[in-house]
Short mmCIF file of C-alpha atoms in Angstrom, two decimals:
data_model
loop_
_atom_site.label_atom_id
_atom_site.label_comp_id
_atom_site.label_asym_id
_atom_site.label_seq_id
_atom_site.Cartn_x
_atom_site.Cartn_y
_atom_site.Cartn_z
CA UNK A 1140 0.00 0.00 0.00
CA UNK A 1141 1.41 3.40 -1.01
CA UNK A 1142 0.93 6.46 1.19
CA UNK A 1143 1.44 7.38 4.80
CA UNK A 1144 0.82 4.15 6.70
CA UNK A 1145 0.62 4.61 10.46
CA UNK A 1146 3.32 2.89 12.46
CA UNK A 1147 5.54 2.09 9.46
CA UNK A 1148 9.17 2.55 10.36
CA UNK A 1149 12.33 1.46 8.69
CA UNK A 1150 16.06 1.25 9.06
CA UNK A 1151 19.02 2.81 7.34
CA UNK A 1152 22.01 0.51 7.06
CA UNK A 1153 25.48 1.59 5.95
CA UNK A 1154 26.49 0.15 2.60
CA UNK A 1155 29.93 -1.27 2.00
CA UNK A 1156 31.59 -1.73 -1.41
CA UNK A 1157 28.53 -0.73 -3.49
CA UNK A 1158 26.27 -3.40 -1.99
CA UNK A 1159 22.56 -2.80 -1.57
CA UNK A 1160 21.77 -5.58 0.88
CA UNK A 1161 18.67 -5.27 3.02
CA UNK A 1162 17.93 -7.25 6.16
CA UNK A 1163 15.85 -10.41 5.58
CA UNK A 1164 12.17 -9.70 4.86
CA UNK A 1165 12.98 -6.06 4.02
CA UNK A 1166 13.17 -4.21 0.73
CA UNK A 1167 15.50 -1.31 -0.09
CA UNK A 1168 13.44 1.73 -1.07
CA UNK A 1169 16.11 4.40 -1.27
CA UNK A 1170 19.84 4.98 -0.97
CA UNK A 1171 21.09 8.14 0.74
CA UNK A 1172 24.63 9.48 0.53
CA UNK A 1173 26.23 11.85 3.02
CA UNK A 1174 27.32 14.92 1.07
CA UNK A 1175 30.30 15.50 3.36
CA UNK A 1176 31.96 12.08 3.68
CA UNK A 1177 30.30 9.99 0.97
CA UNK A 1178 29.00 7.25 3.29
CA UNK A 1179 25.98 5.56 1.70
CA UNK A 1180 22.99 4.12 3.54
CA UNK A 1181 20.15 1.94 2.27
CA UNK A 1182 16.70 2.81 3.59
CA UNK A 1183 14.62 -0.32 3.90
CA UNK A 1184 11.13 -1.20 5.10
CA UNK A 1185 9.47 -4.51 5.86
CA UNK A 1186 8.20 -6.11 2.63
CA UNK A 1187 4.62 -6.14 3.93
CA UNK A 1188 4.54 -2.46 4.94
CA UNK A 1189 6.81 -0.69 2.49
CA UNK A 1190 5.97 2.97 1.91
CA UNK A 1191 7.93 4.83 -0.82
CA UNK A 1192 6.47 8.22 0.19
CA UNK A 1193 7.63 7.76 3.77
CA UNK A 1194 11.02 6.54 2.55
CA UNK A 1195 11.50 9.87 0.73
CA UNK A 1196 10.68 11.79 3.91
CA UNK A 1197 13.03 9.54 5.88
CA UNK A 1198 15.77 10.24 3.31
CA UNK A 1199 15.50 13.98 3.97
CA UNK A 1200 15.51 13.34 7.73
CA UNK A 1201 18.59 11.14 7.40
CA UNK A 1202 20.48 13.79 5.42
CA UNK A 1203 19.83 16.24 8.28
CA UNK A 1204 21.17 13.67 10.76
CA UNK A 1205 24.35 13.37 8.68
CA UNK A 1206 24.88 17.14 8.91
CA UNK A 1207 24.46 17.03 12.70
CA UNK A 1208 26.86 14.10 12.97
CA UNK A 1209 29.54 16.14 11.20
CA UNK A 1210 28.82 19.32 13.20
CA UNK A 1211 29.19 17.34 16.44
CA UNK A 1212 32.18 15.42 15.02
CA UNK A 1213 30.44 12.06 15.51
CA UNK A 1214 30.78 9.09 13.21
CA UNK A 1215 27.62 7.90 11.48
CA UNK A 1216 26.16 4.85 13.21
CA UNK A 1217 26.23 1.70 11.04
CA UNK A 1218 22.48 1.13 11.52
CA UNK A 1219 19.95 3.90 12.17
CA UNK A 1220 16.33 3.33 13.17
CA UNK A 1221 14.21 5.73 11.14
CA UNK A 1222 11.21 7.64 12.50
CA UNK A 1223 7.67 6.52 11.74
CA UNK A 1224 5.26 8.75 9.85
CA UNK A 1225 3.69 9.82 13.18
CA UNK A 1226 7.09 10.81 14.59
CA UNK A 1227 7.82 12.97 11.55
CA UNK A 1228 4.67 15.12 11.90
#
């Protein structure tokens, strides 16, 4: 189902060597690259509750997190739990 599904979350997982692997039972909906260091992360949702519209919003949120990581001189975490549609309102 496409659109803002309540409770749908996702994860962003750091990619290594141009791989686009998603956890089992998940599908990669978007890949986000940090503009400062070039780290790439795959945004994935559960196969049964994938939401491309939410994945786009999560991509923008993740880019903002990358900026904050660099401002605070923190390394990006290898796996990031993404906010649900309710948390992004």
